[in-house]
Amino acid sequence: MAILKVARLGHPVLRMKAEPLPVEKIRSADVQRLIDDMVETMHEYDGAGLAGNQVHELVQVAVIEVEANPRYPDAPVIPLTIVINPMVTPLSEEIEDGWEGCLSVPDMRGMVPRYTAVRLDCYDREANRVSLLAKDFFARVIQHETDHLNGIVYIDRMRDLRTLSHIAEWNKHWLGVREQND
Ligand SMILES: [Zn+2]
């Protein structure tokens, strides 16, 4: 396994669309190694998720996991989820603002509106079809990672760039400021 280099904001790969992975290739050694490396990279940098674009791979693969995470101390636990060729469908019109960060936008936080509940249809790493319903923080992470695969970063979704904060200032001035419902 290897820790991969993470592209940061400004690298064109973050603005490109990742290609769907042919289902028959999901179980190949190359793809399995990429998934293992992405999980290891996410763990190394305490990310809640990581998408292919972020490690310079334009394939629709993302990994998501939240254990006890020092970058998101209040976040609920999300088991390791491998997301391949995702389709995300909002389950209601309800949108909620919440704080996000990104390994490609280091040391920053911003308030981002997201659907509070989504259905995720995708493949897992064994090439099984998966359909799951996600709410709140899990739904948020799914939307964040799926956006990456479409060349979108969270800053593009922000309604008010004045909440964009360096983490040190965020800890002083914004920590505990709760999200507002629409
Ligand atoms: Zn990100």
PDB file of C-alpha atoms and ligand atoms in Angstrom:
ATOM      1  CA  MET A   1       0.000   0.000   0.000  1.00  0.00           C
ATOM      2  CA  ALA A   2       1.106   3.555  -0.541  1.00  0.00           C
ATOM      3  CA  ILE A   3       0.206   7.042   0.489  1.00  0.00           C
ATOM      4  CA  LEU A   4      -0.749   8.949  -2.640  1.00  0.00           C
ATOM      5  CA  LYS A   5      -0.024  12.558  -3.488  1.00  0.00           C
ATOM      6  CA  VAL A   6      -3.108  14.736  -2.986  1.00  0.00           C
ATOM      7  CA  ALA A   7      -3.855  17.440  -5.567  1.00  0.00           C
ATOM      8  CA  ARG A   8      -4.567  20.845  -4.080  1.00  0.00           C
ATOM      9  CA  LEU A   9      -6.906  23.595  -5.263  1.00  0.00           C
ATOM     10  CA  GLY A  10      -5.529  25.046  -8.486  1.00  0.00           C
ATOM     11  CA  HIS A  11      -4.476  21.698  -9.962  1.00  0.00           C
ATOM     12  CA  PRO A  12      -6.534  21.173 -13.134  1.00  0.00           C
ATOM     13  CA  VAL A  13      -7.280  17.532 -12.255  1.00  0.00           C
ATOM     14  CA  LEU A  14      -9.720  18.790  -9.607  1.00  0.00           C
ATOM     15  CA  ARG A  15     -11.695  20.510 -12.377  1.00  0.00           C
ATOM     16  CA  MET A  16     -11.963  17.503 -14.663  1.00  0.00           C
ATOM     17  CA  LYS A  17     -14.691  14.870 -14.774  1.00  0.00           C
ATOM     18  CA  ALA A  18     -13.740  11.370 -13.699  1.00  0.00           C
ATOM     19  CA  GLU A  19     -14.740   8.539 -16.041  1.00  0.00           C
ATOM     20  CA  PRO A  20     -17.017   5.699 -14.948  1.00  0.00           C
ATOM     21  CA  LEU A  21     -15.091   2.525 -14.219  1.00  0.00           C
ATOM     22  CA  PRO A  22     -16.057  -0.434 -16.440  1.00  0.00           C
ATOM     23  CA  VAL A  23     -17.727  -2.834 -14.006  1.00  0.00           C
ATOM     24  CA  GLU A  24     -15.605  -5.775 -15.186  1.00  0.00           C
ATOM     25  CA  LYS A  25     -12.478  -3.881 -14.146  1.00  0.00           C
ATOM     26  CA  ILE A  26     -13.541  -3.217 -10.555  1.00  0.00           C
ATOM     27  CA  ARG A  27     -12.047  -6.472  -9.266  1.00  0.00           C
ATOM     28  CA  SER A  28      -8.775  -6.046 -11.179  1.00  0.00           C
ATOM     29  CA  ALA A  29      -5.560  -5.845  -9.190  1.00  0.00           C
ATOM     30  CA  ASP A  30      -4.953  -2.269 -10.351  1.00  0.00           C
ATOM     31  CA  VAL A  31      -8.308  -0.992  -9.129  1.00  0.00           C
ATOM     32  CA  GLN A  32      -8.095  -2.931  -5.860  1.00  0.00           C
ATOM     33  CA  ARG A  33      -4.651  -1.446  -5.231  1.00  0.00           C
ATOM     34  CA  LEU A  34      -5.937   2.053  -6.014  1.00  0.00           C
ATOM     35  CA  ILE A  35      -8.779   1.573  -3.508  1.00  0.00           C
ATOM     36  CA  ASP A  36      -6.369   0.314  -0.823  1.00  0.00           C
ATOM     37  CA  ASP A  37      -4.041   3.251  -1.455  1.00  0.00           C
ATOM     38  CA  MET A  38      -6.916   5.744  -1.337  1.00  0.00           C
ATOM     39  CA  VAL A  39      -8.084   4.337   2.005  1.00  0.00           C
ATOM     40  CA  GLU A  40      -4.544   4.539   3.370  1.00  0.00           C
ATOM     41  CA  THR A  41      -4.164   8.114   2.081  1.00  0.00           C
ATOM     42  CA  MET A  42      -7.490   9.154   3.615  1.00  0.00           C
ATOM     43  CA  HIS A  43      -6.393   7.698   6.963  1.00  0.00           C
ATOM     44  CA  GLU A  44      -2.961   9.324   6.796  1.00  0.00           C
ATOM     45  CA  TYR A  45      -4.462  12.803   6.395  1.00  0.00           C
ATOM     46  CA  ASP A  46      -7.514  12.264   8.637  1.00  0.00           C
ATOM     47  CA  GLY A  47      -9.931  12.832   5.771  1.00  0.00           C
ATOM     48  CA  ALA A  48     -13.606  11.881   5.919  1.00  0.00           C
ATOM     49  CA  GLY A  49     -13.462  10.968   2.240  1.00  0.00           C
ATOM     50  CA  LEU A  50     -11.264  11.003  -0.828  1.00  0.00           C
ATOM     51  CA  ALA A  51     -12.163  10.985  -4.526  1.00  0.00           C
ATOM     52  CA  GLY A  52     -10.144   9.732  -7.501  1.00  0.00           C
ATOM     53  CA  ASN A  53      -9.466  13.212  -8.864  1.00  0.00           C
ATOM     54  CA  GLN A  54      -7.789  14.169  -5.607  1.00  0.00           C
ATOM     55  CA  VAL A  55      -5.110  11.522  -6.150  1.00  0.00           C
ATOM     56  CA  HIS A  56      -4.758  12.273  -9.894  1.00  0.00           C
ATOM     57  CA  GLU A  57      -6.896   9.311 -11.001  1.00  0.00           C
ATOM     58  CA  LEU A  58      -9.796  10.327 -13.233  1.00  0.00           C
ATOM     59  CA  VAL A  59     -11.933   7.305 -12.431  1.00  0.00           C
ATOM     60  CA  GLN A  60     -15.200   7.390 -10.512  1.00  0.00           C
ATOM     61  CA  VAL A  61     -13.936   5.924  -7.269  1.00  0.00           C
ATOM     62  CA  ALA A  62     -14.324   7.517  -3.855  1.00  0.00           C
ATOM     63  CA  VAL A  63     -13.711   6.244  -0.347  1.00  0.00           C
ATOM     64  CA  ILE A  64     -15.564   7.482   2.715  1.00  0.00           C
ATOM     65  CA  GLU A  65     -15.007   6.706   6.379  1.00  0.00           C
ATOM     66  CA  VAL A  66     -15.414   8.580   9.619  1.00  0.00           C
ATOM     67  CA  GLU A  67     -14.051   7.022  12.758  1.00  0.00           C
ATOM     68  CA  ALA A  68     -13.161   9.144  15.739  1.00  0.00           C
ATOM     69  CA  ASN A  69     -11.673  11.911  13.562  1.00  0.00           C
ATOM     70  CA  PRO A  70      -9.689  14.808  15.086  1.00  0.00           C
ATOM     71  CA  ARG A  71     -10.591  17.029  12.099  1.00  0.00           C
ATOM     72  CA  TYR A  72     -14.322  16.410  12.741  1.00  0.00           C
ATOM     73  CA  PRO A  73     -14.628  15.789  16.478  1.00  0.00           C
ATOM     74  CA  ASP A  74     -18.429  16.070  16.460  1.00  0.00           C
ATOM     75  CA  ALA A  75     -19.000  13.981  13.347  1.00  0.00           C
ATOM     76  CA  PRO A  76     -20.987  10.755  13.618  1.00  0.00           C
ATOM     77  CA  VAL A  77     -19.193   7.521  12.750  1.00  0.00           C
ATOM     78  CA  ILE A  78     -19.500   6.336   9.130  1.00  0.00           C
ATOM     79  CA  PRO A  79     -18.243   2.835   8.304  1.00  0.00           C
ATOM     80  CA  LEU A  80     -15.730   2.470   5.467  1.00  0.00           C
ATOM     81  CA  THR A  81     -17.706   2.854   2.246  1.00  0.00           C
ATOM     82  CA  ILE A  82     -16.210   2.336  -1.213  1.00  0.00           C
ATOM     83  CA  VAL A  83     -18.181   4.239  -3.829  1.00  0.00           C
ATOM     84  CA  ILE A  84     -17.728   3.398  -7.518  1.00  0.00           C
ATOM     85  CA  ASN A  85     -19.703   5.030 -10.364  1.00  0.00           C
ATOM     86  CA  PRO A  86     -22.055   6.863  -7.981  1.00  0.00           C
ATOM     87  CA  MET A  87     -25.487   8.244  -8.794  1.00  0.00           C
ATOM     88  CA  VAL A  88     -26.869  10.539  -6.125  1.00  0.00           C
ATOM     89  CA  THR A  89     -30.570  11.396  -5.892  1.00  0.00           C
ATOM     90  CA  PRO A  90     -31.911  13.889  -3.342  1.00  0.00           C
ATOM     91  CA  LEU A  91     -34.735  12.414  -1.259  1.00  0.00           C
ATOM     92  CA  SER A  92     -36.305  15.761  -0.430  1.00  0.00           C
ATOM     93  CA  GLU A  93     -35.940  19.439  -1.173  1.00  0.00           C
ATOM     94  CA  GLU A  94     -34.558  20.065   2.304  1.00  0.00           C
ATOM     95  CA  ILE A  95     -31.158  21.732   2.309  1.00  0.00           C
ATOM     96  CA  GLU A  96     -28.993  22.470   5.320  1.00  0.00           C
ATOM     97  CA  ASP A  97     -25.849  24.532   5.733  1.00  0.00           C
ATOM     98  CA  GLY A  98     -22.897  22.820   7.384  1.00  0.00           C
ATOM     99  CA  TRP A  99     -19.149  23.155   7.679  1.00  0.00           C
ATOM    100  CA  GLU A 100     -16.899  21.340   5.266  1.00  0.00           C
ATOM    101  CA  GLY A 101     -13.214  20.968   4.745  1.00  0.00           C
ATOM    102  CA  CYS A 102     -11.275  19.196   2.018  1.00  0.00           C
ATOM    103  CA  LEU A 103      -7.846  17.578   1.805  1.00  0.00           C
ATOM    104  CA  SER A 104      -7.415  19.459  -1.493  1.00  0.00           C
ATOM    105  CA  VAL A 105      -8.124  22.797   0.233  1.00  0.00           C
ATOM    106  CA  PRO A 106      -5.843  22.323   3.228  1.00  0.00           C
ATOM    107  CA  ASP A 107      -6.484  24.072   6.539  1.00  0.00           C
ATOM    108  CA  MET A 108      -9.713  25.734   5.408  1.00  0.00           C
ATOM    109  CA  ARG A 109     -13.382  25.413   6.347  1.00  0.00           C
ATOM    110  CA  GLY A 110     -16.479  26.807   4.706  1.00  0.00           C
ATOM    111  CA  MET A 111     -20.250  26.691   5.162  1.00  0.00           C
ATOM    112  CA  VAL A 112     -21.846  24.654   2.389  1.00  0.00           C
ATOM    113  CA  PRO A 113     -25.528  23.975   1.657  1.00  0.00           C
ATOM    114  CA  ARG A 114     -26.328  20.303   0.961  1.00  0.00           C
ATOM    115  CA  TYR A 115     -29.378  18.084   0.677  1.00  0.00           C
ATOM    116  CA  THR A 116     -30.039  16.502   4.054  1.00  0.00           C
ATOM    117  CA  ALA A 117     -31.033  13.113   2.632  1.00  0.00           C
ATOM    118  CA  VAL A 118     -29.941  11.337  -0.531  1.00  0.00           C
ATOM    119  CA  ARG A 119     -30.092   7.944  -2.151  1.00  0.00           C
ATOM    120  CA  LEU A 120     -26.743   6.630  -3.349  1.00  0.00           C
ATOM    121  CA  ASP A 121     -26.612   4.044  -6.122  1.00  0.00           C
ATOM    122  CA  CYS A 122     -23.143   2.753  -6.882  1.00  0.00           C
ATOM    123  CA  TYR A 123     -20.908  -0.313  -6.978  1.00  0.00           C
ATOM    124  CA  ASP A 124     -18.758  -1.553  -4.133  1.00  0.00           C
ATOM    125  CA  ARG A 125     -15.225  -2.927  -4.461  1.00  0.00           C
ATOM    126  CA  GLU A 126     -16.522  -6.436  -5.169  1.00  0.00           C
ATOM    127  CA  ALA A 127     -18.545  -5.005  -8.093  1.00  0.00           C
ATOM    128  CA  ASN A 128     -21.844  -5.519  -6.276  1.00  0.00           C
ATOM    129  CA  ARG A 129     -24.576  -2.999  -6.919  1.00  0.00           C
ATOM    130  CA  VAL A 130     -25.255  -0.978  -3.798  1.00  0.00           C
ATOM    131  CA  SER A 131     -28.210   1.265  -3.037  1.00  0.00           C
ATOM    132  CA  LEU A 132     -28.338   3.063   0.271  1.00  0.00           C
ATOM    133  CA  LEU A 133     -30.106   5.948   1.930  1.00  0.00           C
ATOM    134  CA  ALA A 134     -27.978   8.499   3.740  1.00  0.00           C
ATOM    135  CA  LYS A 135     -28.885  11.411   5.967  1.00  0.00           C
ATOM    136  CA  ASP A 136     -27.164  14.429   7.470  1.00  0.00           C
ATOM    137  CA  PHE A 137     -23.350  14.164   7.685  1.00  0.00           C
ATOM    138  CA  PHE A 138     -23.135  10.943   5.639  1.00  0.00           C
ATOM    139  CA  ALA A 139     -25.341  12.529   2.963  1.00  0.00           C
ATOM    140  CA  ARG A 140     -23.087  15.595   3.047  1.00  0.00           C
ATOM    141  CA  VAL A 141     -19.901  13.575   2.553  1.00  0.00           C
ATOM    142  CA  ILE A 142     -21.478  11.617  -0.320  1.00  0.00           C
ATOM    143  CA  GLN A 143     -22.403  14.879  -2.075  1.00  0.00           C
ATOM    144  CA  HIS A 144     -18.923  16.338  -1.443  1.00  0.00           C
ATOM    145  CA  GLU A 145     -17.144  13.282  -2.896  1.00  0.00           C
ATOM    146  CA  THR A 146     -19.518  12.897  -5.845  1.00  0.00           C
ATOM    147  CA  ASP A 147     -18.963  16.561  -6.645  1.00  0.00           C
ATOM    148  CA  HIS A 148     -15.208  15.909  -6.818  1.00  0.00           C
ATOM    149  CA  LEU A 149     -15.810  13.227  -9.443  1.00  0.00           C
ATOM    150  CA  ASN A 150     -17.656  15.868 -11.487  1.00  0.00           C
ATOM    151  CA  GLY A 151     -14.880  18.431 -11.149  1.00  0.00           C
ATOM    152  CA  ILE A 152     -16.635  20.469  -8.443  1.00  0.00           C
ATOM    153  CA  VAL A 153     -15.072  21.536  -5.128  1.00  0.00           C
ATOM    154  CA  TYR A 154     -17.042  22.629  -2.071  1.00  0.00           C
ATOM    155  CA  ILE A 155     -16.133  26.275  -2.494  1.00  0.00           C
ATOM    156  CA  ASP A 156     -18.185  26.289  -5.717  1.00  0.00           C
ATOM    157  CA  ARG A 157     -21.260  25.395  -3.647  1.00  0.00           C
ATOM    158  CA  MET A 158     -20.830  28.057  -0.977  1.00  0.00           C
ATOM    159  CA  ARG A 159     -23.510  30.729  -0.859  1.00  0.00           C
ATOM    160  CA  ASP A 160     -21.421  33.144   1.207  1.00  0.00           C
ATOM    161  CA  LEU A 161     -17.664  33.147   0.768  1.00  0.00           C
ATOM    162  CA  ARG A 162     -17.333  35.216   3.931  1.00  0.00           C
ATOM    163  CA  THR A 163     -17.567  32.012   5.973  1.00  0.00           C
ATOM    164  CA  LEU A 164     -14.444  30.639   4.247  1.00  0.00           C
ATOM    165  CA  SER A 165     -11.961  30.425   7.110  1.00  0.00           C
ATOM    166  CA  HIS A 166      -8.491  29.261   7.933  1.00  0.00           C
ATOM    167  CA  ILE A 167      -8.778  26.464  10.479  1.00  0.00           C
ATOM    168  CA  ALA A 168      -6.929  28.430  13.181  1.00  0.00           C
ATOM    169  CA  GLU A 169      -9.357  31.359  12.846  1.00  0.00           C
ATOM    170  CA  TRP A 170     -12.290  28.984  12.477  1.00  0.00           C
ATOM    171  CA  ASN A 171     -11.418  27.380  15.825  1.00  0.00           C
ATOM    172  CA  LYS A 172     -11.398  30.837  17.434  1.00  0.00           C
ATOM    173  CA  HIS A 173     -14.390  32.444  15.756  1.00  0.00           C
ATOM    174  CA  TRP A 174     -16.678  29.855  14.194  1.00  0.00           C
ATOM    175  CA  LEU A 175     -16.389  26.643  16.204  1.00  0.00           C
ATOM    176  CA  GLY A 176     -19.794  25.975  17.679  1.00  0.00           C
ATOM    177  CA  VAL A 177     -21.619  28.205  15.218  1.00  0.00           C
ATOM    178  CA  ARG A 178     -24.331  25.829  14.165  1.00  0.00           C
ATOM    179  CA  GLU A 179     -25.644  25.322  10.721  1.00  0.00           C
ATOM    180  CA  GLN A 180     -28.806  27.158   9.770  1.00  0.00           C
ATOM    181  CA  ASN A 181     -31.697  25.402   8.147  1.00  0.00           C
ATOM    182  CA  ASP A 182     -33.193  26.742   4.973  1.00  0.00           C
TER     183      ASP A 182
HETATM  184 ZN    ZN B   1     -12.805  17.219  -0.845  1.00  0.00          ZN
END
